[in-house]
CSV table of C-alpha atoms in Angstrom, one decimal:
chain,number,residue,atom,x,y,z
A,1,MET,CA,106.1,135.9,117.4
A,2,PRO,CA,108.3,132.8,116.4
A,3,VAL,CA,105.6,130.5,118.2
A,4,VAL,CA,102.8,132.4,116.3
A,5,ILE,CA,104.5,131.7,113.2
A,6,ALA,CA,105.1,128.0,114.1
A,7,LEU,CA,101.3,127.5,114.5
A,8,GLY,CA,101.2,127.7,110.7
A,9,ALA,CA,103.5,124.7,110.6
A,10,PHE,CA,101.4,123.0,113.1
A,11,LEU,CA,98.2,123.3,110.7
A,12,MET,CA,100.3,122.4,107.7
A,13,THR,CA,101.6,119.3,109.4
A,14,LEU,CA,98.0,118.1,110.3
A,15,CYS,CA,96.8,118.9,106.7
A,16,GLY,CA,99.6,116.7,105.4
A,17,GLY,CA,98.7,113.8,107.7
A,18,LEU,CA,95.0,114.1,107.1
A,19,VAL,CA,95.5,114.0,103.3
A,20,ALA,CA,97.7,110.8,103.7
A,21,GLN,CA,94.8,109.3,105.8
A,22,ARG,CA,92.2,110.2,103.4
A,23,VAL,CA,93.6,108.5,100.3
A,24,THR,CA,94.1,104.9,101.8
A,25,ASP,CA,92.3,103.6,98.7
A,26,ARG,CA,95.1,104.7,96.5
A,27,ARG,CA,97.9,103.4,99.0
A,28,HIS,CA,100.4,102.8,96.3
A,29,LEU,CA,100.1,106.3,95.1
A,30,VAL,CA,100.4,107.8,98.5
A,31,LEU,CA,103.5,105.6,99.3
A,32,GLY,CA,105.0,106.7,95.9
A,33,LEU,CA,104.5,110.1,96.6
A,34,ALA,CA,105.8,109.8,100.2
A,35,GLY,CA,109.0,108.1,98.9
A,36,GLY,CA,109.6,111.2,96.5
A,37,LEU,CA,108.9,113.7,99.3
A,38,MET,CA,111.5,111.9,101.3
A,39,LEU,CA,114.1,111.6,98.5
A,40,GLY,CA,113.5,115.3,98.0
A,41,VAL,CA,113.9,116.4,101.5
A,42,VAL,CA,117.0,114.3,101.9
A,43,GLY,CA,118.8,115.2,98.7
A,44,LEU,CA,117.7,118.8,98.3
A,45,ASP,CA,117.3,120.0,101.7
A,46,LEU,CA,118.9,118.0,104.5
A,47,LEU,CA,122.1,117.2,103.0
A,48,PRO,CA,123.0,120.7,101.6
A,49,GLU,CA,122.0,122.1,105.0
A,50,ALA,CA,124.1,119.4,106.9
A,51,LEU,CA,127.1,119.9,104.9
A,52,GLU,CA,127.1,123.6,105.4
A,53,ALA,CA,126.3,123.4,109.0
A,54,ALA,CA,128.9,120.5,110.1
A,55,GLY,CA,131.9,122.1,108.1
A,56,ARG,CA,134.6,120.1,109.0
A,57,GLU,CA,136.0,116.8,107.8
A,58,VAL,CA,136.9,113.6,109.4
A,59,PHE,CA,139.9,111.8,107.7
A,60,GLY,CA,139.1,113.4,104.4
A,61,VAL,CA,135.4,113.1,104.5
A,62,PRO,CA,132.9,115.8,105.5
A,63,ALA,CA,131.6,114.9,109.0
A,64,ALA,CA,127.8,115.4,107.7
A,65,LEU,CA,128.4,112.6,105.1
A,66,LEU,CA,129.6,110.3,107.8
A,67,CYS,CA,126.7,111.0,109.8
A,68,PHE,CA,124.4,110.4,106.7
A,69,VAL,CA,126.0,107.0,106.3
A,70,ALA,CA,125.9,106.2,110.0
A,71,GLY,CA,122.1,107.2,109.8
A,72,PHE,CA,121.5,104.8,107.1
A,73,LEU,CA,123.4,101.9,108.7
A,74,ALA,CA,121.6,102.5,112.1
A,75,ALA,CA,118.1,102.4,110.6
A,76,HIS,CA,119.1,99.1,108.8
A,77,LEU,CA,120.6,97.5,111.7
A,78,LEU,CA,117.6,98.4,114.0
A,79,GLU,CA,115.1,96.9,111.3
A,80,ARG,CA,117.2,93.7,111.0
A,81,TRP,CA,117.4,93.3,115.0
A,82,LEU,CA,113.7,93.8,115.4
A,83,ALA,CA,113.2,91.3,112.7
A,84,LEU,CA,115.5,88.7,114.0
A,85,ARG,CA,113.7,89.2,117.5
A,86,LYS,CA,110.4,88.5,115.9
A,87,ALA,CA,112.0,85.2,114.2
A,88,ALA,CA,113.3,84.2,117.7
A,89,HIS,CA,109.8,84.2,118.9
A,90,GLY,CA,108.2,82.2,116.2
A,91,MET,CA,106.8,85.1,113.9
A,92,ASP,CA,107.4,85.9,110.2
A,93,PRO,CA,110.8,88.0,110.1
A,94,GLU,CA,109.5,89.7,106.9
A,95,GLU,CA,106.2,90.9,108.5
A,96,ARG,CA,106.5,94.8,109.2
A,97,VAL,CA,107.7,95.7,112.6
A,98,PRO,CA,105.7,98.3,114.2
A,99,GLN,CA,108.6,99.6,116.4
A,100,VAL,CA,110.6,100.6,113.1
A,101,GLY,CA,107.6,102.9,112.1
A,102,LEU,CA,107.4,104.4,115.6
A,103,THR,CA,111.1,105.0,115.6
A,104,ALA,CA,110.9,106.5,112.2
A,105,ALA,CA,108.0,108.9,113.2
A,106,THR,CA,109.9,109.9,116.3
A,107,ALA,CA,112.8,110.9,114.2
A,108,MET,CA,110.3,112.9,112.1
A,109,VAL,CA,109.0,114.6,115.3
A,110,VAL,CA,112.5,115.5,116.3
A,111,HIS,CA,113.1,117.0,112.9
A,112,SER,CA,109.9,119.0,113.2
A,113,VAL,CA,111.2,120.5,116.5
A,114,MET,CA,114.3,121.4,114.6
A,115,ASP,CA,112.1,123.2,112.1
A,116,GLY,CA,110.3,125.1,115.0
A,117,PHE,CA,114.0,126.0,116.2
A,118,ALA,CA,115.1,127.2,112.9
A,119,ILE,CA,112.0,129.7,112.9
A,120,GLY,CA,113.1,131.1,116.3
A,121,LEU,CA,116.7,131.6,115.4
A,122,ALA,CA,115.8,133.2,112.3
A,123,TYR,CA,113.5,135.6,114.0
A,124,GLN,CA,116.5,136.6,116.3
A,125,VAL,CA,118.4,137.3,113.1
A,126,GLY,CA,115.7,139.6,111.5
A,127,GLN,CA,112.1,139.8,110.5
A,128,GLU,CA,112.7,139.2,106.8
A,129,MET,CA,114.9,136.2,107.5
A,130,ALA,CA,112.2,134.7,109.9
A,131,VAL,CA,109.4,135.1,106.9
A,132,ALA,CA,111.6,133.3,104.5
A,133,VAL,CA,112.6,130.4,107.0
A,134,ALA,CA,108.9,130.1,108.2
A,135,LEU,CA,107.4,130.0,104.5
A,136,ALA,CA,110.0,127.2,103.7
A,137,VAL,CA,109.3,125.3,106.9
A,138,ILE,CA,105.4,125.7,106.6
A,139,ALA,CA,105.5,124.4,103.0
A,140,HIS,CA,107.6,121.4,103.7
A,141,ASP,CA,105.7,120.4,107.0
A,142,PHE,CA,103.0,119.3,104.9
A,143,ALA,CA,105.4,116.6,103.5
A,144,ASP,CA,106.5,115.9,107.1
A,145,GLY,CA,102.8,115.2,108.4
A,146,PHE,CA,102.0,113.1,105.2
A,147,ASN,CA,105.3,111.1,105.8
A,148,THR,CA,104.8,110.8,109.5
A,149,TYR,CA,101.3,109.4,109.2
A,150,THR,CA,102.2,107.2,106.1
A,151,ILE,CA,105.4,105.6,107.9
A,152,THR,CA,103.6,104.9,111.0
A,153,SER,CA,100.7,103.1,109.2
A,154,LEU,CA,103.2,101.3,106.7
A,155,TYR,CA,104.8,99.4,109.5
A,156,GLY,CA,101.4,98.1,110.9
A,157,ASN,CA,100.7,100.2,113.5
A,158,ALA,CA,97.1,101.2,114.3
A,159,ARG,CA,95.2,104.2,113.1
A,160,LYS,CA,95.1,105.7,116.6
A,161,ARG,CA,98.8,105.2,117.0
A,162,ALA,CA,99.4,106.9,113.7
A,163,LEU,CA,97.2,109.8,114.6
A,164,THR,CA,99.0,110.1,117.9
A,165,MET,CA,102.3,110.4,116.1
A,166,LEU,CA,100.8,112.9,113.7
A,167,GLY,CA,99.7,115.0,116.5
A,168,ALA,CA,103.2,115.1,118.2
A,169,ASP,CA,104.8,116.0,114.9
A,170,ALA,CA,102.4,118.8,114.5
A,171,VAL,CA,103.1,120.3,117.9
A,172,ALA,CA,106.7,119.8,117.6
A,173,PRO,CA,107.5,123.1,115.7
A,174,VAL,CA,105.8,125.1,118.1
A,175,LEU,CA,107.8,123.6,121.0
A,176,GLY,CA,111.1,124.2,118.8
A,177,ALA,CA,110.2,127.8,118.3
A,178,ALA,CA,109.4,128.2,121.8
A,179,SER,CA,112.6,126.7,123.0
A,180,THR,CA,114.8,129.3,121.2
A,181,LEU,CA,113.6,131.9,124.1
A,182,LEU,CA,115.6,129.5,126.4
A,183,PHE,CA,118.9,128.1,124.6
A,184,THR,CA,120.5,127.9,121.2
A,185,LEU,CA,122.1,124.9,119.5
A,186,PRO,CA,125.5,124.9,118.1
A,187,GLU,CA,125.6,124.7,114.3
A,188,GLN,CA,128.0,122.0,114.0
A,189,LEU,CA,125.9,119.8,116.2
A,190,LEU,CA,122.9,120.6,114.0
A,191,GLY,CA,125.0,119.6,110.9
A,192,VAL,CA,125.7,116.4,112.5
A,193,TYR,CA,121.8,115.5,113.2
A,194,LEU,CA,120.7,116.6,109.9
A,195,GLY,CA,123.3,114.2,108.2
A,196,PHE,CA,122.2,111.4,110.5
A,197,PHE,CA,118.5,111.9,110.1
A,198,GLY,CA,119.0,112.1,106.3
A,199,GLY,CA,120.5,108.7,106.2
A,200,VAL,CA,117.6,107.3,108.2
A,201,LEU,CA,115.1,108.9,105.8
A,202,LEU,CA,117.0,107.6,102.9
A,203,TYR,CA,117.1,104.0,104.2
A,204,LEU,CA,113.2,103.9,104.7
A,205,ALA,CA,112.3,105.5,101.4
A,206,THR,CA,114.6,103.1,99.3
A,207,SER,CA,114.3,99.8,101.4
A,208,ASP,CA,110.6,99.9,102.5
A,209,ILE,CA,108.4,102.7,101.1
A,210,LEU,CA,109.2,102.8,97.5
A,211,PRO,CA,109.4,98.8,97.0
A,212,GLU,CA,106.0,98.6,98.6
A,213,ALA,CA,104.7,101.4,96.4
A,214,HIS,CA,105.7,99.5,93.2
A,215,HIS,CA,104.6,96.1,94.5
A,216,ASP,CA,101.8,94.8,92.3
A,217,HIS,CA,100.9,98.1,91.1
A,218,PRO,CA,101.0,100.0,87.7
A,219,ALA,CA,104.4,101.4,87.7
A,220,ARG,CA,103.8,104.6,85.7
A,221,SER,CA,101.2,106.4,87.9
A,222,THR,CA,103.3,105.6,91.2
A,223,LEU,CA,106.5,106.6,89.5
A,224,ALA,CA,104.8,109.9,88.5
A,225,CYS,CA,103.7,110.5,92.2
A,226,THR,CA,107.4,109.9,93.2
A,227,VAL,CA,108.8,112.3,90.7
A,228,ALA,CA,106.0,114.8,91.8
A,229,GLY,CA,107.2,114.6,95.5
A,230,VAL,CA,110.8,115.3,94.6
A,231,GLY,CA,109.6,118.0,92.3
A,232,PHE,CA,107.4,119.7,95.2
A,233,ILE,CA,110.5,119.7,97.6
A,234,TRP,CA,112.6,121.3,94.8
A,235,LEU,CA,110.0,123.9,94.4
A,236,VAL,CA,109.9,124.6,98.2
A,237,VAL,CA,113.6,124.9,98.4
A,238,GLY,CA,113.7,127.1,95.3
A,239,LEU,CA,111.0,129.6,96.7
A,240,ALA,CA,112.9,129.5,100.0
A,241,ASP,CA,116.2,130.6,98.5
């Protein structure tokens, strides 16, 4: 049953990615919406879950927040390192680095595996809990698919590669749900992962996606899409509670 429920997440992820692909003629609006969705996921979904799951503090700071900062710095260092490598080979260091997009999309896939994992664990607790978690996961997997395709494309990857990452992201919740039949993940480790992943997403949203969305485009419509993205995640989180 958890795998069957995860198939809904599979379809919603594909739907989000295909929507992102279809509206390329309004690229700045797509990026503005993606930035808002990512900001909402980080601030309203991932961080609260990470703080609750990780629990303990390290030298007066919650472990989840330390991992959040570590994720932000890791994404920054990876992007700078790849840019410096390109510069060393005589290429423009400011040009988009495809590997950054693939790394970010891979992180989205891992997160989707965790979504499926959450469905499976909730089903073990009870059917009502499973339904609530499944609805939340299915709703925000639209955002996951949308962001996976957008991020992969933004960094200069070909359409075929972006669709491949979208497909992987769609299958991931099903695999995550199926894996709960074999093992469980310690809650503290889950909190550490969520904090780190939140930091990576926030870096991508604030350093690349939102600046690109507002570059040479009217700010009002793009800003409205960003606010709408945050509002959508807020709605999903509220309905899940």
